[in-house]
Short mmCIF file of C-alpha atoms and ligand atoms in Angstrom, two decimals:
data_model
loop_
_atom_site.label_atom_id
_atom_site.label_comp_id
_atom_site.label_asym_id
_atom_site.label_seq_id
_atom_site.Cartn_x
_atom_site.Cartn_y
_atom_site.Cartn_z
CA MET A 1 -122.07 -39.92 -12.36
CA ILE A 2 -124.83 -38.12 -14.95
CA THR A 3 -125.81 -40.50 -17.57
CA PHE A 4 -127.50 -39.00 -20.91
CA VAL A 5 -130.44 -41.06 -22.68
CA ALA A 6 -130.31 -41.39 -26.35
CA MET A 7 -133.76 -42.89 -25.73
CA THR A 8 -135.85 -40.05 -24.20
CA THR A 9 -133.31 -36.92 -25.74
CA PRO A 10 -134.97 -35.70 -29.73
CA ALA A 11 -132.00 -35.82 -32.05
CA ILE A 12 -130.48 -32.55 -32.27
CA GLU A 13 -131.44 -32.14 -35.71
CA THR A 14 -135.10 -32.66 -35.12
CA ILE A 15 -134.92 -29.19 -32.83
CA PRO A 16 -134.91 -26.81 -35.62
CA SER A 17 -134.23 -22.99 -34.42
CA LEU A 18 -137.09 -20.49 -33.15
CA THR A 19 -135.78 -18.63 -35.74
CA GLN A 20 -136.08 -21.54 -38.43
CA LEU A 21 -139.04 -21.23 -40.48
CA SER A 22 -140.73 -24.33 -42.02
CA GLU A 23 -141.77 -24.53 -45.56
CA ASP A 24 -145.30 -22.80 -44.90
CA GLU A 25 -144.23 -20.14 -43.02
CA LEU A 26 -141.13 -18.68 -45.01
CA LEU A 27 -144.11 -18.70 -48.36
CA LEU A 28 -145.93 -16.78 -45.63
CA ARG A 29 -143.49 -14.28 -44.83
CA ASN A 30 -141.74 -13.70 -48.01
CA SER A 31 -146.02 -13.76 -49.64
CA VAL A 32 -146.73 -10.94 -47.41
CA ARG A 33 -143.30 -9.56 -47.51
CA GLU A 34 -144.52 -8.71 -51.00
CA PHE A 35 -147.56 -7.23 -50.00
CA ALA A 36 -146.89 -4.86 -47.85
CA ASN A 37 -143.95 -3.53 -50.42
CA ALA A 38 -146.10 -3.24 -53.52
CA GLN A 39 -149.38 -2.61 -51.72
CA VAL A 40 -148.93 -1.17 -48.69
CA ARG A 41 -145.57 1.39 -48.79
CA PRO A 42 -146.74 3.30 -51.37
CA LEU A 43 -149.60 4.26 -49.35
CA VAL A 44 -148.11 4.57 -45.98
CA ARG A 45 -147.55 8.16 -45.96
CA GLU A 46 -151.14 9.60 -47.01
CA MET A 47 -153.13 7.15 -44.80
CA ASP A 48 -151.01 8.36 -41.88
CA GLU A 49 -151.89 12.14 -42.76
CA HIS A 50 -155.64 11.16 -43.40
CA ALA A 51 -155.98 8.34 -40.09
CA LYS A 52 -157.59 6.33 -42.27
CA PHE A 53 -157.13 3.17 -44.22
CA PRO A 54 -158.85 2.71 -47.97
CA ARG A 55 -161.06 -0.14 -48.49
CA ALA A 56 -159.55 -1.30 -51.37
CA LEU A 57 -156.32 -1.96 -49.25
CA ILE A 58 -158.62 -3.93 -46.55
CA ASP A 59 -160.90 -5.84 -49.19
CA LYS A 60 -156.81 -6.59 -50.56
CA LEU A 61 -155.58 -8.04 -46.76
CA PHE A 62 -158.81 -10.46 -47.45
CA ASP A 63 -158.12 -11.49 -50.44
CA LEU A 64 -154.72 -12.36 -49.49
CA GLY A 65 -156.19 -14.55 -46.82
CA ILE A 66 -154.78 -12.88 -43.68
CA MET A 67 -157.62 -11.83 -41.62
CA GLY A 68 -159.02 -15.18 -41.17
CA ILE A 69 -155.68 -17.18 -40.46
CA GLU A 70 -156.57 -19.56 -38.04
CA ILE A 71 -160.16 -19.85 -38.89
CA PRO A 72 -160.56 -23.70 -40.21
CA GLU A 73 -160.98 -23.76 -44.51
CA SER A 74 -164.63 -25.22 -43.45
CA PHE A 75 -165.30 -21.91 -43.11
CA GLY A 76 -163.08 -20.17 -46.05
CA GLY A 77 -159.82 -19.39 -43.17
CA ALA A 78 -156.62 -20.24 -43.74
CA GLY A 79 -156.79 -23.12 -41.50
CA GLY A 80 -153.30 -21.22 -40.19
CA ARG A 81 -151.71 -21.40 -36.76
CA PHE A 82 -150.75 -18.71 -33.85
CA PHE A 83 -147.54 -18.22 -35.46
CA HIS A 84 -148.62 -17.85 -38.60
CA ALA A 85 -150.62 -14.40 -37.41
CA VAL A 86 -147.23 -13.76 -35.89
CA LEU A 87 -145.22 -13.72 -39.04
CA VAL A 88 -147.92 -11.92 -41.00
CA VAL A 89 -147.85 -8.55 -38.34
CA GLU A 90 -144.74 -9.09 -38.29
CA GLU A 91 -144.10 -8.36 -41.85
CA LEU A 92 -147.21 -6.17 -42.18
CA SER A 93 -145.58 -3.65 -39.29
CA ARG A 94 -142.07 -4.05 -40.74
CA VAL A 95 -144.07 -1.32 -43.30
CA ASP A 96 -147.27 -0.11 -41.63
CA PRO A 97 -147.47 -0.90 -38.04
CA SER A 98 -150.80 0.65 -38.38
CA VAL A 99 -152.29 -2.49 -40.69
CA GLY A 100 -150.39 -4.86 -38.94
CA VAL A 101 -152.44 -3.83 -35.43
CA LEU A 102 -155.84 -3.86 -37.65
CA VAL A 103 -154.96 -7.43 -38.99
CA ASP A 104 -152.92 -8.12 -35.32
CA VAL A 105 -156.94 -7.35 -33.57
CA GLN A 106 -158.57 -9.01 -35.98
CA ASN A 107 -156.83 -12.45 -35.44
CA THR A 108 -155.36 -12.61 -32.58
CA LEU A 109 -158.14 -10.89 -30.70
CA VAL A 110 -161.86 -10.94 -32.42
CA ILE A 111 -160.97 -14.44 -34.20
CA ASN A 112 -158.45 -15.88 -31.13
CA ALA A 113 -161.94 -15.52 -29.06
CA LEU A 114 -164.49 -17.06 -30.92
CA LEU A 115 -162.56 -19.95 -31.87
CA ARG A 116 -162.08 -20.48 -28.10
CA TRP A 117 -165.49 -19.12 -26.74
CA ALA A 118 -168.16 -19.21 -29.28
CA ASN A 119 -170.72 -21.72 -29.61
CA ALA A 120 -171.38 -23.59 -32.92
CA GLU A 121 -174.10 -21.73 -34.28
CA MET A 122 -171.91 -18.36 -33.77
CA LYS A 123 -168.99 -19.64 -35.75
CA GLN A 124 -171.26 -20.49 -38.59
CA ARG A 125 -172.71 -17.59 -38.64
CA VAL A 126 -169.78 -14.94 -38.20
CA LEU A 127 -166.51 -16.81 -38.67
CA PRO A 128 -167.07 -17.35 -42.49
CA LYS A 129 -168.10 -13.07 -42.78
CA LEU A 130 -164.82 -12.32 -41.08
CA ALA A 131 -162.86 -15.26 -43.16
CA ALA A 132 -164.29 -12.88 -46.14
CA GLY A 133 -164.70 -9.33 -45.76
CA SER A 134 -165.57 -8.30 -41.96
CA VAL A 135 -163.66 -6.52 -39.89
CA GLY A 136 -163.94 -7.41 -35.94
CA ALA A 137 -163.03 -4.83 -32.90
CA TYR A 138 -161.90 -6.01 -29.13
CA ALA A 139 -164.27 -3.56 -27.40
CA LEU A 140 -163.04 -4.28 -23.26
CA SER A 141 -161.89 -0.73 -22.25
CA GLU A 142 -163.69 2.08 -20.88
CA ALA A 143 -163.10 5.43 -19.57
CA VAL A 144 -162.83 4.47 -16.05
CA SER A 145 -161.21 0.56 -16.60
CA GLY A 146 -157.93 0.17 -18.30
CA SER A 147 -155.53 -1.25 -16.66
CA ASP A 148 -158.14 -2.53 -14.10
CA ALA A 149 -159.74 -3.53 -16.84
CA PHE A 150 -162.27 -5.69 -14.63
CA ALA A 151 -164.14 -2.54 -12.90
CA LEU A 152 -165.99 -1.87 -16.29
CA GLN A 153 -169.04 -0.30 -15.72
CA THR A 154 -170.95 -0.82 -19.20
CA ARG A 155 -174.25 -3.13 -18.01
CA ALA A 156 -175.91 -5.99 -19.45
CA THR A 157 -179.24 -6.40 -18.07
CA LYS A 158 -181.50 -9.65 -19.20
CA ASP A 159 -184.68 -9.27 -20.30
CA GLY A 160 -186.58 -12.15 -21.97
CA ASP A 161 -184.43 -14.18 -24.34
CA HIS A 162 -182.49 -10.97 -24.42
CA TYR A 163 -179.79 -8.68 -22.77
CA VAL A 164 -180.14 -5.02 -22.21
CA ILE A 165 -176.81 -3.23 -22.64
CA GLN A 166 -176.08 0.01 -21.43
CA GLY A 167 -172.97 2.39 -21.21
CA ARG A 168 -169.73 3.25 -23.06
CA LYS A 169 -166.56 2.13 -24.43
CA LEU A 170 -163.06 4.30 -25.23
CA TRP A 171 -160.05 3.60 -27.23
CA ILE A 172 -161.80 0.77 -29.30
CA THR A 173 -159.19 -0.65 -32.12
CA ASN A 174 -160.73 -0.91 -35.72
CA ALA A 175 -164.53 0.29 -34.74
CA ASN A 176 -164.29 2.70 -37.91
CA GLU A 177 -164.17 -0.95 -39.90
CA ALA A 178 -165.92 -3.41 -38.24
CA ASP A 179 -168.58 -5.05 -38.63
CA PHE A 180 -168.60 -7.37 -35.08
CA PHE A 181 -167.95 -6.31 -32.14
CA ILE A 182 -166.77 -8.44 -28.39
CA VAL A 183 -168.00 -6.09 -26.54
CA PHE A 184 -167.49 -6.80 -22.23
CA ALA A 185 -170.40 -5.52 -20.04
CA THR A 186 -171.37 -6.89 -16.12
CA ILE A 187 -174.30 -8.63 -15.24
CA ASN A 188 -174.14 -7.43 -11.87
CA PRO A 189 -171.27 -4.90 -10.87
CA ASP A 190 -172.09 -5.91 -7.17
CA ALA A 191 -170.48 -9.61 -8.37
CA GLY A 192 -166.97 -8.45 -9.37
CA TYR A 193 -165.08 -9.69 -12.17
CA LYS A 194 -167.81 -12.40 -11.83
CA GLY A 195 -170.13 -10.22 -13.48
CA ILE A 196 -168.26 -9.70 -16.42
CA THR A 197 -169.51 -11.15 -19.98
CA ALA A 198 -168.35 -10.90 -23.58
CA PHE A 199 -170.86 -10.25 -26.44
CA LEU A 200 -171.30 -10.42 -29.68
CA VAL A 201 -172.38 -6.95 -31.23
CA GLU A 202 -173.33 -6.76 -34.73
CA ARG A 203 -172.93 -3.05 -36.24
CA GLY A 204 -175.98 -1.86 -37.08
CA THR A 205 -178.20 -2.91 -34.21
CA PRO A 206 -180.16 -0.55 -32.88
CA GLY A 207 -178.82 1.62 -29.90
CA PHE A 208 -175.25 0.48 -30.60
CA THR A 209 -173.33 3.99 -32.38
CA VAL A 210 -169.91 4.07 -32.97
CA GLY A 211 -168.64 7.67 -31.59
CA LYS A 212 -166.08 9.78 -31.66
CA LYS A 213 -162.35 9.08 -33.13
CA GLU A 214 -159.37 10.25 -31.29
CA ASP A 215 -156.68 12.19 -33.03
CA LYS A 216 -153.71 10.03 -32.09
CA LEU A 217 -149.89 10.62 -32.14
CA GLY A 218 -148.79 7.52 -33.77
CA ILE A 219 -150.84 4.47 -35.67
CA ARG A 220 -152.89 7.02 -37.05
CA ALA A 221 -154.59 5.13 -39.87
CA SER A 222 -155.29 2.47 -37.74
CA SER A 223 -159.24 3.67 -35.93
CA THR A 224 -159.42 4.01 -32.68
CA CYS A 225 -162.78 5.05 -31.30
CA GLU A 226 -165.64 5.69 -28.69
CA LEU A 227 -168.62 2.73 -28.92
CA VAL A 228 -171.72 4.09 -27.48
CA PHE A 229 -174.57 1.41 -26.34
CA GLU A 230 -177.88 3.00 -25.34
CA GLU A 231 -181.17 0.14 -24.06
CA CYS A 232 -179.06 -1.93 -26.78
CA ARG A 233 -180.73 -5.21 -27.05
CA VAL A 234 -178.62 -8.07 -27.93
CA PRO A 235 -180.25 -11.75 -28.08
CA ALA A 236 -179.07 -14.07 -25.64
CA SER A 237 -177.88 -16.29 -28.45
CA ASN A 238 -175.29 -13.72 -28.96
CA VAL A 239 -173.29 -14.43 -25.36
CA ILE A 240 -169.86 -15.84 -26.00
CA GLY A 241 -168.73 -18.21 -24.01
CA ASP A 242 -170.91 -18.36 -20.31
CA VAL A 243 -172.52 -15.60 -18.73
CA GLY A 244 -170.34 -14.60 -16.03
CA LYS A 245 -167.33 -16.07 -17.44
CA GLY A 246 -166.17 -12.90 -19.54
CA TYR A 247 -163.19 -12.29 -17.27
CA LYS A 248 -162.04 -15.98 -18.59
CA VAL A 249 -162.80 -14.00 -22.63
CA ALA A 250 -161.10 -11.32 -22.14
CA ILE A 251 -157.53 -12.37 -19.34
CA GLU A 252 -156.84 -15.90 -21.73
CA THR A 253 -157.48 -13.82 -25.47
CA LEU A 254 -155.17 -10.72 -24.35
CA ASN A 255 -152.42 -13.32 -22.66
CA GLU A 256 -152.04 -14.31 -26.18
CA GLY A 257 -153.14 -10.97 -28.05
CA ARG A 258 -150.24 -9.49 -26.70
CA ILE A 259 -147.75 -11.93 -28.47
CA GLY A 260 -149.35 -10.03 -31.35
CA ILE A 261 -148.25 -6.39 -29.81
CA GLY A 262 -144.61 -7.96 -29.75
CA ALA A 263 -144.79 -8.51 -33.24
CA GLN A 264 -146.22 -5.81 -34.29
CA MET A 265 -143.36 -3.79 -32.46
CA LEU A 266 -140.59 -6.57 -33.62
CA GLY A 267 -141.71 -5.29 -37.30
CA LEU A 268 -142.00 -1.75 -36.46
CA ALA A 269 -138.09 -2.12 -34.83
CA ALA A 270 -137.26 -3.99 -38.29
CA GLY A 271 -138.35 -1.34 -40.31
CA ALA A 272 -136.47 1.22 -38.98
CA LEU A 273 -133.13 -0.89 -38.64
CA ASP A 274 -134.29 -1.40 -42.79
CA HIS A 275 -134.18 2.25 -43.44
CA ALA A 276 -131.19 3.26 -41.46
CA VAL A 277 -128.91 0.37 -43.08
CA ARG A 278 -130.72 1.81 -46.49
CA TYR A 279 -130.36 5.55 -45.71
CA THR A 280 -126.45 5.36 -43.84
CA LYS A 281 -124.95 3.61 -46.90
CA GLU A 282 -126.48 6.48 -49.39
CA ARG A 283 -126.03 9.51 -47.17
CA LYS A 284 -122.37 11.02 -47.58
CA GLN A 285 -120.45 13.14 -44.93
CA PHE A 286 -116.62 14.09 -44.65
CA GLY A 287 -116.69 12.83 -48.40
CA LYS A 288 -117.97 8.80 -47.45
CA ALA A 289 -121.59 7.22 -46.87
CA ILE A 290 -121.81 7.67 -42.90
CA ALA A 291 -121.95 3.45 -42.90
CA GLU A 292 -118.08 4.08 -42.95
CA PHE A 293 -118.44 5.65 -39.94
CA GLN A 294 -117.22 2.95 -37.19
CA GLY A 295 -119.27 5.04 -34.77
CA VAL A 296 -122.61 4.44 -37.07
CA GLN A 297 -121.65 0.88 -37.67
CA PHE A 298 -121.70 0.36 -33.70
CA GLN A 299 -125.35 1.64 -33.58
CA LEU A 300 -126.38 -0.13 -36.04
CA ALA A 301 -124.84 -3.75 -35.00
CA ARG A 302 -126.26 -2.82 -31.54
CA MET A 303 -130.28 -2.38 -33.14
CA ALA A 304 -130.22 -5.74 -34.78
CA ILE A 305 -128.93 -7.45 -31.82
CA ASP A 306 -131.95 -5.94 -29.97
CA VAL A 307 -134.41 -6.85 -33.50
CA GLU A 308 -132.57 -10.29 -32.97
CA ALA A 309 -133.60 -10.17 -29.55
CA SER A 310 -137.03 -9.07 -29.62
CA ARG A 311 -137.32 -11.64 -32.53
CA LEU A 312 -136.47 -14.52 -30.35
CA LEU A 313 -138.46 -13.51 -27.49
CA ILE A 314 -141.25 -13.30 -29.80
CA TYR A 315 -140.93 -16.56 -31.53
CA ASN A 316 -140.74 -18.66 -28.51
CA ALA A 317 -143.46 -17.01 -27.03
CA ALA A 318 -145.83 -17.85 -30.39
CA ARG A 319 -144.54 -21.65 -30.71
CA LEU A 320 -145.13 -22.37 -26.63
CA ARG A 321 -148.45 -21.15 -27.63
CA ASP A 322 -148.84 -23.13 -30.51
CA GLN A 323 -147.54 -26.22 -28.37
CA GLY A 324 -150.46 -25.97 -26.01
CA LEU A 325 -146.63 -25.76 -23.34
CA PRO A 326 -147.69 -22.51 -21.16
CA PHE A 327 -146.52 -19.16 -21.97
CA LEU A 328 -147.90 -16.73 -19.92
CA THR A 329 -144.39 -14.76 -18.90
CA GLU A 330 -142.87 -15.27 -21.87
CA ALA A 331 -145.80 -13.27 -23.82
CA ALA A 332 -144.88 -10.62 -20.82
CA MET A 333 -141.93 -10.47 -21.65
CA CYS A 334 -141.98 -10.60 -25.93
CA LYS A 335 -144.74 -7.39 -25.36
CA LEU A 336 -142.35 -5.25 -22.76
CA PHE A 337 -139.71 -6.17 -25.00
CA SER A 338 -139.97 -5.40 -28.21
CA SER A 339 -142.03 -2.33 -27.45
CA GLU A 340 -138.88 -1.10 -25.33
CA VAL A 341 -136.68 -1.72 -28.63
CA ALA A 342 -139.12 -0.67 -31.02
CA GLU A 343 -139.14 2.80 -28.97
CA GLN A 344 -135.11 2.89 -28.94
CA ALA A 345 -134.57 1.32 -32.68
CA ALA A 346 -137.18 4.36 -34.18
CA SER A 347 -135.41 6.76 -31.96
CA LEU A 348 -132.08 5.83 -33.42
CA ALA A 349 -133.26 5.42 -37.00
CA VAL A 350 -134.06 9.27 -36.71
CA ASN A 351 -130.55 10.34 -35.03
CA LEU A 352 -129.17 8.33 -38.52
CA PHE A 353 -131.02 9.93 -40.74
CA GLY A 354 -129.89 13.49 -38.50
CA GLY A 355 -132.37 15.88 -40.16
CA ASN A 356 -133.99 14.74 -42.63
CA GLY A 357 -135.40 12.27 -39.78
CA PHE A 358 -137.41 14.87 -38.69
CA VAL A 359 -139.34 14.99 -41.22
CA LYS A 360 -142.72 13.79 -42.91
CA GLU A 361 -141.11 13.14 -45.98
CA TYR A 362 -138.64 10.38 -44.81
CA PRO A 363 -139.88 7.08 -43.30
CA VAL A 364 -138.87 7.26 -39.35
CA GLU A 365 -139.80 9.97 -37.84
CA LYS A 366 -143.38 8.17 -38.21
CA LEU A 367 -142.06 4.64 -36.91
CA TYR A 368 -141.04 7.22 -34.06
CA ARG A 369 -144.49 7.93 -33.19
CA ASP A 370 -145.77 5.01 -33.96
CA ALA A 371 -143.46 3.21 -31.56
CA LYS A 372 -144.73 4.69 -28.26
CA ILE A 373 -148.41 3.10 -28.19
CA GLY A 374 -146.17 -0.69 -27.69
CA GLN A 375 -145.88 0.06 -24.23
CA ILE A 376 -149.29 1.12 -23.58
CA TYR A 377 -152.04 -1.09 -25.31
CA GLU A 378 -152.55 -4.65 -24.66
CA GLY A 379 -151.71 -4.32 -21.01
CA THR A 380 -149.20 -1.08 -20.40
CA THR A 381 -144.76 -2.05 -19.73
CA ASN A 382 -146.26 -1.58 -15.51
CA LEU A 383 -148.40 -4.39 -16.10
CA GLN A 384 -146.81 -6.55 -17.80
CA LEU A 385 -143.81 -6.28 -15.33
CA GLN A 386 -146.75 -7.16 -12.90
CA THR A 387 -147.01 -10.08 -14.36
CA ILE A 388 -144.19 -11.60 -15.18
CA ALA A 389 -142.67 -10.36 -10.79
CA LYS A 390 -146.49 -12.00 -10.04
CA GLN A 391 -144.99 -15.55 -11.36
CA LEU A 392 -141.54 -15.19 -10.67
CA LEU A 393 -142.64 -14.54 -6.82
CA ALA A 394 -145.06 -17.13 -6.59
C1 FAD B 401 -154.72 3.79 -29.37
C2 FAD B 401 -155.18 2.58 -28.46
C3 FAD B 401 -155.84 1.16 -29.24
C4 FAD B 401 -156.78 0.83 -28.17
N1 FAD B 401 -157.33 0.02 -28.55
C5 FAD B 401 -158.09 -0.93 -27.72
C6 FAD B 401 -159.17 -2.15 -27.96
O1 FAD B 401 -159.12 -2.31 -29.24
N2 FAD B 401 -159.95 -2.59 -27.05
C7 FAD B 401 -159.59 -2.15 -25.98
O2 FAD B 401 -160.42 -2.86 -24.88
N3 FAD B 401 -158.72 -0.96 -25.27
C8 FAD B 401 -157.84 -0.61 -26.39
N4 FAD B 401 -157.16 0.52 -25.54
C9 FAD B 401 -157.19 1.07 -24.32
C10 FAD B 401 -156.00 0.28 -24.03
O3 FAD B 401 -155.30 -0.73 -23.41
C11 FAD B 401 -155.18 1.30 -22.18
O4 FAD B 401 -155.58 2.59 -22.62
C12 FAD B 401 -154.19 0.80 -21.65
O5 FAD B 401 -154.81 -0.78 -21.28
C13 FAD B 401 -154.31 1.97 -20.40
O6 FAD B 401 -154.99 1.73 -19.98
P1 FAD B 401 -155.71 3.09 -19.17
O7 FAD B 401 -155.13 4.10 -20.47
O8 FAD B 401 -156.87 3.71 -18.30
O9 FAD B 401 -154.06 3.79 -18.38
P2 FAD B 401 -154.16 3.44 -16.81
O10 FAD B 401 -154.81 2.49 -16.59
O11 FAD B 401 -155.42 4.66 -16.57
O12 FAD B 401 -152.45 3.61 -16.44
C14 FAD B 401 -151.97 5.01 -16.50
C15 FAD B 401 -150.80 4.53 -16.12
O13 FAD B 401 -150.78 4.23 -14.51
C16 FAD B 401 -150.32 2.63 -14.18
N5 FAD B 401 -150.56 2.02 -13.58
C17 FAD B 401 -151.77 1.69 -13.82
N6 FAD B 401 -151.80 1.00 -12.36
C18 FAD B 401 -150.81 0.09 -12.07
C19 FAD B 401 -150.20 -0.90 -10.74
N7 FAD B 401 -151.29 -1.44 -10.38
N8 FAD B 401 -149.24 -0.62 -11.00
C20 FAD B 401 -148.09 -0.22 -11.54
N9 FAD B 401 -148.48 0.95 -12.27
C21 FAD B 401 -150.13 1.14 -12.46
C22 FAD B 401 -150.08 2.67 -16.00
O14 FAD B 401 -148.91 1.40 -16.52
C23 FAD B 401 -150.06 3.99 -17.25
O15 FAD B 401 -149.02 3.97 -17.01
C24 FAD B 401 -156.20 1.32 -26.51
C25 FAD B 401 -155.60 2.25 -26.36
C26 FAD B 401 -154.86 2.97 -27.16
C27 FAD B 401 -154.49 4.43 -27.06
#
């Protein structure tokens, strides 16, 4: 007979539901929601058309304290948790997934990697700047190495107390805005992944230039550029973590970062649902609002279920991460699922807007374009399936 030992079982009221927000989480979510509606929404179309963020908007993100969420207060950051970053990315992406990814890369990749792997001197030097006005970028991918990231060819050669970096990076988010770049290069191509080393490279370092900017389908305001390193000398003290252990920095930050991409896609889907609900209540056909037709109601209901399921997967992965519990499979699942939900929700929103869904004057065609990237960056859908299957079969 099973006995329930009351002593070891937490009282049910001490286990919050995943979506129940604490006071600080609620306050943060509401502030960012208000900010996104007031400061981002009026700029969305223009930023998409011009494929650019106004610097004034980036400055406001810093003023709000959401560009250094996990940076300790002693370095000028907000002293928050990973879950806070997830909430922020979700809320911003509900209005504009481009702004969502700018903030996501800053927090869940760049700052996350530095907090974990930078030495005390580098933290002291860089984190206050990242909290106060400097944007960061994370440069792993190259023309020949996307999914197979560790086949990278950018080379770092030791020369006295410096490394000389030679090579090119491709598709680097935030490249146009960034002052600090985390760059992965190999110190020994024959050593395979064990040669990979992470470096901090500052804008303005001789031999380093930001190259061609991609003209993209979606998240157009977010800059995606090539980085060019020609005999670029960086001090050996700019190595992040250990020499030859850059693969660990890359894998472990990306495992966490993809929860942030999940949050971006969740926000996008929730935004598509918001627009669809509002529009279907306003648009009249056959003498009544289209939201009064059961066929439309059921489509909205399905969207709401998908958004909620996506939120549960993401919040669970983020809360596991903050508790120091294993989250690898959960992170892969939430990223894969939420990116598929985002594409479906945006597509359905376009359908529900009818002809208006297909034109730029209305907001949903942009969300449809923006959704596609969720299945590509920070590990394609196939790579997430691979991670999940590997854990399943281990
Ligand atoms: C807008 C944008 C922003 C980006 N931002 C950054 C950034 O900030 N930093 C950065 O480092 N990179 C960035 N990237 C790069 C991105 O992470 C890669 O594009 C992505 O990892 C996929 O790599 P790939 O494009 O080379 O595709 P490939 O690896 O060539 O994949 C092509 C197809 O093959 C499939 N495939 C590949 N290998 C396998 C396999 N073993 N099994 C089954 N299927 C497989 C993939 O799933 C995919 O469908 C960005 C890309 C874009 C488009």
